[in-house]
C-alpha atoms as one frame of an Amber mdcrd trajectory, in Angstrom:
protein
 -13.391  21.461  26.967 -13.021  25.034  27.344  -9.496  26.910  27.795  -9.625
  29.096  30.728  -7.942  32.344  29.843  -5.089  34.060  31.796  -6.311  34.537
  35.508  -5.939  38.387  36.517  -6.156  37.951  39.704  -2.986  37.024  41.585
  -3.247  34.194  43.752  -2.080  34.887  47.571  -2.536  33.358  50.721  -1.318
  33.663  54.235   0.034  30.777  56.078   0.347  31.404  59.907   2.247  29.831
  62.597   0.824  26.282  63.265  -0.309  26.094  67.178   1.799  23.403  69.490
  -0.164  19.999  68.761  -2.105  18.941  71.456  -2.915  15.111  72.807  -6.566
  14.165  70.718  -9.553  13.985  73.773  -9.624  10.325  72.958  -9.605   7.328
  75.354  -6.799   5.445  73.641  -3.073   5.236  72.379  -0.158   3.442  74.366
   1.150   4.814  77.361   3.455   7.777  76.606   6.869   6.481  76.780   6.018
   2.940  75.323   8.773   2.034  72.613   7.300   2.126  69.315   3.796   3.081
  70.706   0.777   4.475  69.057  -0.817   7.839  69.943  -2.955  10.527  68.696
  -2.455  14.372  68.851  -5.269  16.597  67.618  -3.382  16.959  63.892  -1.773
  13.852  63.506  -0.800  10.253  64.575   2.318   9.557  66.566   4.625   6.320
  66.033   7.501   6.006  68.936   6.732   9.904  69.832   7.096  11.091  66.178
   4.863  12.196  63.641   3.587   8.902  61.560   1.666   9.240  58.238  -0.004
   6.099  57.683  -0.849   4.489  54.598  -3.282   2.098  54.552  -5.029  -0.242
  52.125  -7.907  -2.642  52.125  -7.443  -6.068  51.618  -9.958  -9.009  52.598
  -7.979 -12.069  53.296 -10.922 -14.351  53.415 -11.434 -13.611  49.621  -8.401
 -14.437  48.530  -6.335 -17.817  48.423  -3.995 -17.796  51.508  -1.389 -19.297
  49.284  -1.227 -15.860  47.431  -1.148 -13.723  50.527   2.219 -13.222  51.206
   2.977 -12.200  47.337  -0.013 -10.095  47.708   0.847  -8.482  50.704   4.522
  -8.039  49.548   2.901  -5.907  46.600   1.276  -3.747  48.996   4.223  -2.952
  50.867   6.042  -2.218  47.413   3.188   0.415  46.692   3.887   2.342  49.780
   1.342   0.851  51.807   2.092   0.633  55.656  -0.853  -0.742  57.067  -3.092
  -3.384  55.874  -7.065  -3.092  56.477  -8.998  -6.244  56.477 -13.143  -7.304
  57.261 -13.843 -10.442  59.388 -17.029 -11.133  57.618 -18.957 -13.307  60.313
 -20.856 -15.405  57.407 -17.671 -16.825  56.128 -16.654 -17.814  59.525 -19.904
 -19.118  61.145 -22.465 -19.909  58.070 -23.929 -22.558  60.515 -24.638 -21.649
  64.133 -22.036 -22.800  66.683 -19.421 -24.258  64.175 -16.667 -21.365  63.593
 -14.235 -21.711  61.455 -10.451 -20.561  61.063  -9.513 -23.085  58.592  -7.987
 -21.923  54.919  -8.886 -18.757  53.876 -10.455 -17.915  57.001  -7.237 -18.413
  59.066  -6.925 -14.714  60.250  -3.956 -15.476  62.482  -2.092 -16.888  59.876
  -2.628 -13.745  57.794  -2.019 -11.387  60.418   1.339 -13.259  61.220   2.293
 -12.934  57.339   1.585  -9.321  57.341   3.653  -8.826  60.472   6.445 -10.839
  58.309   6.201  -8.690  55.215   6.417  -5.547  57.364   3.063  -4.614  57.437
   1.001  -3.419  60.264  -2.899  -4.471  60.588  -6.269  -2.595  61.204  -9.044
  -5.422  62.222 -12.328  -4.217  61.071 -14.574  -6.978  63.236 -17.926  -5.954
  62.609 -19.933  -7.801  63.415 -21.943  -6.007  61.006 -19.175  -4.982  57.974
 -20.869  -4.345  55.039 -18.500  -5.170  52.470 -21.077  -5.687  49.617 -21.928
  -8.907  51.583 -24.801 -10.720  52.098 -26.840  -9.236  55.120 -23.752  -7.021
  55.749 -21.696 -10.079  56.830 -24.387 -11.551  59.128 -24.764 -15.259  58.961
 -28.620 -16.185  57.743 -28.990 -17.178  61.094 -28.327 -14.205  63.083 -30.049
 -12.029  60.516 -33.230 -14.304  60.968 -33.003 -14.645  64.876 -36.062 -11.774
  66.707 -33.605  -9.340  68.329 -32.989  -6.158  67.861 -29.752  -6.412  65.303
 -27.091  -3.719  65.860 -28.509  -2.261  69.246 -27.749  -3.084  72.669 -30.637
  -5.822  73.138 -29.002  -7.995  75.754 -30.055 -10.864  73.146 -27.773  -9.272
  70.457 -25.239  -8.104  72.494 -24.499 -11.589  73.957 -24.502 -12.920  70.222
 -21.734 -10.758  69.502 -19.969 -11.157  72.776 -19.402 -14.681  71.504 -17.848
 -13.353  67.884 -15.573 -11.167  69.320 -14.391 -13.910  72.038 -13.830 -16.150
  68.778 -11.813 -13.557  67.154  -9.687 -12.767  70.253  -9.135 -16.461  70.632
  -7.389 -16.279  67.404  -5.469 -13.262  67.415  -5.689 -11.410  71.021  -1.610
 -12.124  71.423  -0.916 -10.168  68.201  -2.409  -7.120  69.243   0.031  -4.078
  69.666   0.165  -3.404  72.864   2.764  -2.592  75.839   4.618  -6.013  77.264
   3.406  -7.447  73.846   6.472  -6.987  71.458   6.245  -8.037  68.424   2.264
  -7.287  68.044   1.159  -6.280  64.376  -2.559  -4.969  64.903  -2.618  -1.223
  65.726  -6.223  -0.893  65.202  -9.761  -2.266  65.525 -13.007  -0.761  63.874
 -16.325  -1.400  64.983 -19.214  -2.048  63.117 -19.208  -0.128  59.956 -21.825
   2.589  58.706 -23.707   3.058  62.305 -25.235   6.101  62.102 -27.814   6.578
  65.042 -26.601   4.344  67.836 -23.599   5.807  69.626 -24.209   4.007  72.565
 -23.758   0.671  71.113 -20.363   1.516  69.313 -19.308   1.994  72.746 -20.633
  -1.365  73.945 -19.102  -2.705  71.008 -15.516  -1.462  72.131 -16.236  -2.496
  75.690 -17.110  -5.798  74.638 -13.747  -6.547  72.402 -11.472  -4.969  74.953
 -13.213  -7.489  77.525 -12.608 -10.533  74.935  -9.004  -9.643  74.921  -9.013
  -7.457  71.853  -6.608  -4.300  73.191  -5.398  -2.223  70.221  -4.044   1.293
  70.381  -6.331   2.615  68.009 -10.184   2.450  67.939 -11.891   3.361  65.052
 -15.466   3.831  63.795 -16.862   5.234  60.272 -17.885   8.930  60.594 -19.571
   9.425  57.349 -23.005  10.261  56.713 -23.403  12.658  59.858 -22.653   9.332
  62.019 -23.360   9.953  65.746 -20.227   8.331  67.440 -19.534   8.149  71.280
 -17.394  10.972  72.045 -13.821   9.996  73.071 -13.956   6.221  72.321 -13.615
   5.972  68.660 -11.456   8.040  66.091 -13.909   9.060  63.048 -12.870   7.798
  59.776 -13.986   8.956  56.414 -14.329   7.916  53.063 -14.304   9.578  49.751
 -15.640   7.998  46.015 -15.067   9.619  42.614 -18.434   7.857  41.695 -20.841
   5.258  43.265 -22.482   2.043  41.960 -25.233   2.698  44.868 -26.587   5.733
  43.064 -29.647   5.209  40.549 -29.395   4.385  36.952 -30.696   7.451  35.592
 -27.757   9.092  37.528 -25.175  10.633  35.696 -21.617  11.799  37.532 -23.196
  12.058  41.020 -23.403  15.448  42.780 -21.399  14.091  45.695 -18.364  13.684
  43.334 -16.660  17.269  43.161 -16.794  17.827  46.683 -13.697  15.011  46.705
 -11.660  17.267  43.907 -12.362  19.998  45.631  -9.900  20.976  48.677 -11.897
  21.571  51.896 -12.089  21.038  55.629 -15.115  19.453  55.040 -14.267  15.785
  56.286 -17.940  13.707  55.668 -19.520  12.405  52.914 -23.554  12.363  53.668
 -24.088  10.209  50.450 -21.947   6.965  51.233 -24.224   4.196  52.710 -27.282
   6.604  52.541 -28.880   3.925  50.368 -29.001   1.379  53.199 -31.025   4.074
  55.549 -34.394   3.386  56.436 -34.860   7.404  56.110 -33.123  10.189  54.414
 -29.898  11.732  55.474 -30.920  14.874  57.743 -27.555  15.756  59.133 -25.168
  18.392  57.875 -21.544  17.854  56.885 -19.604  19.504  59.302 -16.201  21.447
  59.167 -13.981  19.088  60.377 -11.217  21.911  60.948 -12.520  22.066  64.796
 -12.127  18.337  65.223  -9.365  17.711  67.897  -8.226  14.690  66.149  -6.872
  13.704  63.107  -8.326  13.808  59.750  -8.438  10.067  59.002  -9.586   7.899
  56.353 -10.276   4.429  55.695 -12.119   4.237  52.368 -10.789   6.607  49.624
 -11.794   4.692  46.613  -9.108   2.764  45.091 -11.507   2.385  42.304 -15.334
   1.293  42.327 -17.291  -1.601  42.114 -19.918  -2.353  39.534 -23.757  -3.396
  40.735 -26.373  -4.418  37.854 -28.237  -1.778  37.482 -25.344   1.020  37.126
 -21.564   0.548  36.258 -18.925   2.986  36.909 -16.031   3.228  34.847 -13.550
   5.087  37.111 -10.057   6.013  35.623  -6.710   5.784  37.417  -6.409   9.737
  36.993  -9.469   9.661  39.115  -8.340   7.859  41.749  -4.760   9.793  42.300
  -6.215  13.038  42.512  -8.589  12.298  44.615  -5.988  11.061  47.207  -3.828
  13.954  46.542  -6.950  16.292  46.755  -7.194  14.891  50.521  -3.827  15.305
  50.947  -4.259  18.899  50.702  -7.335  18.994  52.749  -5.631  17.801  55.897
  -5.553  14.268  55.763  -3.215  12.761  57.984  -4.009   8.983  57.385  -4.393
   7.534  53.836  -6.724   4.699  53.737  -7.947   3.154  50.275 -10.946   0.737
  49.919 -10.264  -1.538  47.898  -6.724  -1.157  47.408  -6.853  -5.126  46.637
  -9.602  -6.630  44.751 -10.936  -9.583  45.694 -13.293 -12.746  45.152 -16.620
 -13.370  46.620 -17.141 -16.606  48.077 -19.321 -19.267  47.840 -20.833 -20.565
  50.819 -22.284 -24.001  51.945 -25.513 -22.500  52.240 -25.880 -19.624  50.024
 -23.467 -17.108  47.922 -22.307 -14.123  50.077 -22.568 -11.283  47.937 -24.832
  -7.983  48.212 -28.141  -8.842  46.106 -32.130  -8.287  45.896 -32.497 -12.186
  46.988 -31.793 -10.500  50.764 -33.492  -7.226  50.053 -30.310  -4.970  49.560
 -31.094  -2.345  46.896 -28.326  -3.477  44.677 -27.619  -6.360  42.677 -23.660
  -7.562  42.708 -22.118 -10.448  40.856 -21.961 -13.723  42.341 -18.332 -13.790
  42.661 -16.682 -10.688  41.038 -15.521  -8.257  43.828 -12.318  -6.517  41.618
 -13.400  -3.233  42.347 -11.147  -2.104  39.750  -8.608  -1.519  42.582  -5.330
  -0.309  42.239  -4.109  -4.359  42.789  -6.587  -6.636  40.602  -8.180  -9.672
  42.392  -5.678 -11.583  40.510  -3.118  -9.647  41.686  -2.847  -7.272  38.200
  -0.713  -3.996  38.844  -3.071  -1.117  37.407  -2.062   1.996  36.439  -3.023
   3.291  39.687  -0.962   1.452  41.477   1.832   3.147  40.105   0.391   6.652
  40.154  -0.724   6.043  43.807   3.174   4.484  44.597   4.400   7.873  43.714
   2.301   9.652  46.367   3.254   7.145  48.870   6.751   7.196  48.399   6.408
  11.097  49.337   4.642  10.222  52.294   6.948   7.788  53.540  10.182  10.057
  53.005   8.563  13.488  53.726   4.977  12.549  55.742   6.281  13.065  58.825
   6.516  16.826  58.223   3.533  16.794  56.306   1.461  15.605  58.947   2.225
  18.364  61.125   1.135  21.032  58.573  -2.845  22.523  59.143  -4.345  23.110
  55.650  -5.366  26.947  54.908  -7.308  27.637  52.080  -7.340  30.609  50.051
 -10.641  32.357  50.171 -12.960  31.222  47.329  -9.933  29.912  45.409 -10.746
  26.183  46.603 -14.686  26.737  46.091 -14.780  24.373  43.214 -15.747  27.156
  40.916 -13.629  28.211  37.639 -10.759  29.065  39.279  -7.882  27.162  40.417
  -8.278  24.737  42.925  -5.573  24.811  45.541  -4.673  25.005  48.993  -1.325
  25.230  51.207  -0.586  22.680  54.056   2.221  24.976  56.481   3.418  26.074
  59.362   4.210  29.559  58.985   7.713  28.599  58.292   7.665  25.818  55.499
   4.687  24.205  53.580   3.296  22.460  50.736   1.295  23.952  47.872  -1.228
  21.461  46.110  -2.719  22.055  42.894  -5.704  19.887  41.523  -6.613  20.670
  37.986  -8.473  17.074  37.479 -12.118  15.997  37.572 -13.590  12.689  36.140
 -14.205  12.845  32.142 -17.704  13.599  33.098 -16.936  16.856  34.251 -13.934
  17.468  32.971 -11.572  20.810  33.959  -9.694  23.067  31.368  -5.875  24.257
  31.341  -5.494  27.208  33.538  -3.138  29.853  32.107  -1.195  32.259  34.075
  -1.065  29.998  37.369   1.237  31.632  39.930   0.862  31.871  43.566   2.362
  34.229  46.170   2.362  32.738  49.525   3.416  34.388  52.663   5.034  32.092
  55.289   6.068  33.916  58.219   8.572  36.639  57.496   9.141  34.666  54.364
   7.408  35.431  51.090   7.509  32.736  47.972   6.625  33.023  44.455   5.906
  30.170  42.390   6.837  29.733  39.529   8.292  33.045  39.561   7.012  33.185
  35.796   3.306  32.333  35.498   2.490  29.061  33.736  -0.198  26.584  32.188
  -1.415  24.111  34.925  -2.901  21.587  32.393  -6.181  20.106  32.446  -5.501
  16.499  34.583  -2.632  17.713  36.486  -2.598  17.288  40.417   0.723  17.849
  42.513   2.079  19.105  45.543   4.985  21.271  45.615   7.339  22.167  48.200
   7.690  25.413  49.781  10.889  26.247  51.649  11.355  22.684  52.252  14.606
  20.982  53.951  15.971  18.548  51.398  19.318  16.993  52.226  21.917  19.420
  52.745  19.583  22.151  51.406  18.198  24.450  54.167  15.115  25.821  52.179
  13.893  24.858  48.651  10.761  26.157  46.661  10.292  24.389  43.290   7.290
  23.799  41.325   7.839  19.815  41.041   6.611  17.067  43.608   9.075  15.504
  45.539   9.086  11.391  45.267  11.175  10.239  47.504  15.195  10.170  48.403
  18.248   8.076  49.173  21.410   8.272  51.395  24.492   7.411  49.004  28.382
   7.515  49.940  28.274  10.693  47.591  25.140  12.513  49.467  21.713  12.383
  49.158  19.793  11.969  46.225  16.070  13.198  45.960  13.902  12.709  42.996
  11.317  14.666  41.978   8.215  14.577  39.460   7.913  17.235  37.159   4.597
  19.307  36.867   3.467  19.186  33.324   3.143  22.612  31.650   5.153  24.297
  34.374   9.047  24.788  34.089  10.965  23.248  36.836  12.704  26.105  38.790
  14.294  25.961  41.881  14.327  28.705  44.191  17.463  27.932  46.949  18.117
  29.383  50.178  21.060  29.041  52.234  23.572  27.649  49.559  26.022  30.111
  47.619  25.336  30.025  43.799  28.819  28.846  43.706  27.591  25.699  44.922
  25.156  24.988  42.447  25.753  22.699  39.342  24.034  21.309  36.807  21.714
  24.390  36.168  21.380  28.136  34.600  21.257  30.307  37.844  20.808  34.069
  38.542  20.696  35.371  42.240  17.646  37.361  43.204  16.190  38.654  46.510
  18.762  36.580  48.693  17.942  33.240  46.607  19.433  31.304  44.061  17.251
  30.821  41.254  18.076  27.582  39.156  16.956  26.248  36.095  18.240  22.585
  35.108  20.513  22.345  31.824  18.687  19.109  31.148  14.849  18.595  30.297
  13.155  16.306  33.054  14.404  12.733  32.746  17.902  10.972  34.518  19.868
  13.654  33.151  18.208  16.498  34.879  20.150  16.523  37.801  21.085  19.642
  39.764  23.521  19.411  42.318  23.215  21.440  45.510  25.964  21.641  48.010
  26.201  17.655  48.745  22.832  16.937  47.738  21.683  15.735  44.145  18.079
  16.652  42.949  16.511  14.718  39.887  13.657  15.757  38.254  11.690  13.374
  36.365   8.812  13.488  33.683   5.793  12.396  34.859   5.387   8.864  33.375
   9.366   7.813  34.686   7.969   9.067  38.144   5.502   6.420  37.878   8.163
   4.275  37.354  10.265   4.907  40.421  10.203   1.848  43.540  11.882   2.274
  46.612  12.906  -0.938  48.895  15.711  -3.325  49.823  17.710  -5.250  47.500
  20.496  -7.329  49.179  20.117  -5.554  52.582  20.831  -1.968  51.067  18.172
   0.608  50.386  17.470   1.112  46.764  15.858   2.882  44.200  14.762   1.088
  41.162  13.295   2.586  38.008  10.902  -0.051  36.261   8.172   0.432  34.145
   6.072  -2.785  34.506   4.674  -4.562  37.368   7.199  -6.071  40.158   7.431
  -5.826  43.655  10.072  -6.170  46.495  10.461  -9.503  47.542  12.248  -9.995
  50.827  15.770  -8.988  49.527  15.419  -8.854  45.937  13.188  -7.066  43.150
  10.962  -9.457  41.124  10.270  -8.207  37.899   7.457  -9.491  36.001   8.422
 -10.517  32.364   6.896  -9.665  29.268   7.149 -10.017  25.640   9.535  -7.005
  24.993  13.030  -7.081  25.715  13.272  -4.343  28.776  15.757  -2.419  30.689
  15.534  -1.699  34.523  17.559   1.075  36.525  19.008   0.713  39.926  20.836
   2.855  42.508  23.119   1.596  44.155  24.538  -0.766  41.350  24.135  -4.611
  42.115  27.301  -5.975  43.655  29.351  -7.627  40.993  28.285 -10.813  39.469
  25.300 -10.024  41.639  22.703  -9.384  38.679  22.391 -12.688  37.639  20.698
 -13.125  34.318  20.396  -9.101  34.201  23.343  -7.810  32.314  24.631  -4.549
  32.697  24.131  -2.160  29.753  25.376   1.574  29.175  22.569   3.743  30.157
  22.507   7.555  29.942  25.394   8.877  31.698  23.473   9.097  34.998  23.952
   7.742  38.809  21.571   4.818  37.949  23.093   1.361  36.622  20.831   0.141
  33.877  20.424  -3.851  33.477  18.885  -5.825  30.534  15.597  -7.589  31.330
  15.336 -10.144  28.733  11.556 -10.965  27.118   9.631 -13.695  27.286   6.407
 -15.010  25.478   3.913 -14.720  27.947   0.604 -14.254  25.679  -1.274 -17.034
  23.874  -4.154 -16.162  21.730  -7.334 -18.540  21.881  -9.840 -19.415  19.594
 -12.400 -16.223  19.741 -15.851 -17.299  21.410 -18.871 -16.657  19.558 -22.198
 -16.223  21.219 -25.944 -15.900  20.227 -27.089 -12.060  21.264 -29.385 -13.527
  23.777 -30.916 -10.531  25.906 -31.787 -11.056  29.571 -35.087 -10.993  31.299
 -35.880  -7.600  32.297 -36.676  -7.626  36.356 -36.441  -5.275  39.311 -35.921
  -5.917  42.780 -34.506  -5.485  46.404 -35.274  -2.598  48.528 -35.151   0.322
  46.058 -36.733  -1.701  42.983 -33.710  -1.626  40.851 -33.038  -3.784  37.982
 -31.874  -7.141  38.863 -29.089  -9.153  37.424 -30.092 -12.493  35.348 -30.238
 -15.605  37.938 -29.186 -19.205  38.126 -32.016 -20.158  36.129 -31.622 -17.356
  33.168 -27.874 -18.649  32.800 -28.856 -22.212  32.892 -31.049 -21.783  29.849
 -28.218 -20.307  27.741 -25.874 -22.547  25.553 -22.493 -23.080  27.059 -19.809
 -21.858  24.651 -16.473 -23.672  25.441 -12.752 -21.967  25.727 -10.024 -24.369
  25.098  -7.096 -23.684  27.499  -4.190 -25.829  26.631  -2.941 -27.685  29.752
   0.822 -26.529  29.060   0.219 -22.994  30.174   0.197 -23.649  33.358   3.787
 -25.320  33.608   5.979 -23.395  35.681   3.266 -20.815  35.641   2.756 -18.602
  38.836  -0.400 -17.593  37.707  -2.562 -17.815  34.231  -5.203 -15.518  33.659
  -7.691 -15.804  30.701  -8.316 -12.529  29.181 -11.720 -11.668  27.431 -11.744
  -8.237  25.583 -16.073  -8.400  25.143 -18.712  -6.104  25.187 -22.239  -7.474
  26.415 -24.223  -7.215  29.448 -23.173 -10.381  31.950 -20.977 -13.188  31.376
 -20.530 -16.485  33.529 -17.085 -18.615  33.641 -17.246 -22.063  35.104 -14.349
 -24.648  35.335 -16.813 -27.842  34.636 -20.009 -27.242  36.648 -18.323 -24.939
  38.983 -18.367 -21.177  38.776 -15.136 -19.454  39.112 -15.809 -15.793  37.685
 -18.341 -13.361  36.348 -18.476  -9.932  35.382 -21.364  -7.145  34.817 -19.729
  -5.542  31.486 -18.765  -1.780  32.043 -16.296  -1.454  29.247 -13.431  -3.426
  30.738 -11.585  -6.813  29.598 -12.569  -9.635  31.977  -9.339 -11.058  33.584
  -9.774 -14.493  35.161  -7.472 -16.446  37.274  -7.565 -19.668  36.110  -4.750
 -21.061  38.117  -6.538 -23.023  40.956  -8.746 -24.694  38.727  -5.850 -26.473
  36.310  -7.068 -29.830  37.043 -10.715 -29.070  36.777 -10.204 -27.263  33.394
  -8.083 -30.440  32.209 -10.903 -32.938  33.155 -14.182 -30.665  32.484 -13.265
 -27.902  30.301 -13.772 -23.849  30.602 -17.351 -22.706  29.740 -18.962 -19.404
  29.198 -22.230 -18.103  29.277 -23.022 -14.512  28.438 -26.268 -12.103  27.705
 -26.214  -9.416  25.432 -26.097  -6.089  25.879 -29.609  -4.470  25.400 -29.980
  -0.363  24.579 -33.518  -0.951  26.077 -32.477  -2.523  29.578 -31.956   0.961
  31.042 -28.693  -0.081  32.605 -26.420   3.022  33.301 -22.700   1.997  31.582
 -20.376   5.343  30.695 -21.081   7.454  27.639 -17.279   6.597  26.873 -18.182
   3.164  26.147 -21.809   2.404  25.946 -22.571   0.797  22.494 -24.430   3.192
  20.149 -25.744   0.426  18.363 -29.944   0.214  18.548 -30.062  -3.909  18.829
 -28.525  -5.986  21.121 -24.635  -6.752  21.297 -22.759  -9.844  22.409 -19.398
  -9.540  21.116 -15.939 -11.168  22.284 -13.100  -9.558  19.981 -10.161 -11.355
  21.334  -9.463 -14.185  23.947  -6.204 -14.782  25.295  -4.182 -16.479  28.186
  -1.413 -14.433  29.873   1.117 -16.631  31.757   2.481 -14.862  34.561   6.356
 -15.405  35.800   8.559 -13.459  37.453  12.540 -13.185  37.593  14.367 -11.706
  40.894  16.954  -8.859  40.565  19.742  -8.947  43.218
């Protein structure tokens, strides 16, 4: 990776005053004056008459166990998500015609009410066609086989959809967020998915749903792929992925990838869903700056699923940088797919994953739909869960202002070329400057020297940083320009705000320092004598302050009655905000956890750890967590005792058998080995001590392996599978304790073949010229948590 020399051109931008927001020309939203009403302007969403910046995460209730819903929804909320989106997959509810089921994991009513209890709003994606990497796109086999014109206004098809929507309304019609119905948590409904050439049908679907009793303030439809939508009837929502399993196995990093790491007002990605079209995409990606409604997303890639022929390896920073780039491009609604991974359901008549068996171009695993999401299918909290939480806390605290700011792009500076990628969202008085210097490993960006920006905001001009610095490769950040924080009238600083907390001593605001750029505060409206904890000088009517301490808990700068704390990136990713014992609290915890009602639960590991809390816990309220001396900061530190949570298992040994090479599906791509292929392999038993389940919240089997495809059975029940992509294989054993005890846990696996033509990331692709099948380690991890009160 080359190092870019200092740029001779000064990066300048003028940010004009923002025009007043106007009502969006969409037939939706609560009536004006509705308590808690949801409405749309041409730039942002309103809630109760104020700007609202929704953060939405996809979690499929029917692909997880109901007993886990509340815990996993609490994790989502603790990650800064405020809206949960979920598919209703018709095939799972009416596999047999006329027998509609809402039992067990199909109980959408229980799920919506659980989400409301946790504090989450809900967006229902009601289909009838959903995709979601589901068999027939979610259509039951009997519906797929009927001689009707699917996904059109064919009266015979419309009548079937009417019955489906009526069945949904019978379950959740009284849980809609509508005037006169207090407590309704369903704020939005999406009809169909990726339907690009039937606008009249989408309008009909909305009519059908409303007639059935599904009446939400927001109506959504996917707008990507140049979709033709019924104008005024639906809000277009968009996607952005760093890679795609739907590309060919011969494709490196897809050409569409750079679009999502470049600041732009183009909202559409023509490639998403293109593999399922009957013909090539002929539309052009229009500039969304002229759209009179907010830029909303529903499928920012929280990770990426793998198919048999193509297995992307997305990194945590890929996800976080893409999300931040959308913020700098004008997003007013951040929606992730998937935010929580899941497990494909084994139906009574068939498996339910997308596969060549139904003509799809892609063969997906039978069970695995983990997506390498921020929250894994077994509840694992991955690095991008923490990276994204940092952004989401920022949106919770400061998103109401950000949502109102239009995006202004430099001429040529955000083109995706060699120059640094940046933008400003502002109103001619204040704003945020966004920078992104990250792309995935297949096309990395270099350090950029000489970074300095001159931004005109009405009659004000700010230069940040005042001394040019180096923006490191991989950095993506948002810097405040003349923003209000607590008692500070205007602050400009090359550090990203995280969140704030009101305390008896005044507001405390946390920031994440930017690697390679010194923290330097430009303060307006406060006398120099009121600034403490920094070296200061006065310049141009501003106080310029440099913290006395390096980024960390000790890097406190007190400005009047407001305390600013500057954290290094790793500590910024450890910030949590929620309620402990009825008090809004900040928690600094490097590990897995979540706010659970009135406490913060920490997941134990083998090492003794510490957790920092503000405000301090009530005397005697810390229970088993003893207060320990900290670093002289305003946070109180508590000891978290370690516990043995991982037990090694004997390493399974396999013969290196290569799967048969076949092609299939609509595009003639490589097909996965089938049931008969796996049945021909000799199973290898993994001994799981039964005592690991005692008092465990979860028990996860982890296999560090290299190969092609693996299946895990409890007795004769397929509980998990994976197409190897370079990641470890985590399997939740918790629901299968009795079966494992009685019938054992068994593995079958095929070897990686260098001749097969499967795409695996070059960073992990075996260099061997012979087949490889190796398990390097096997272990079980016992998940136990403790409540911090």
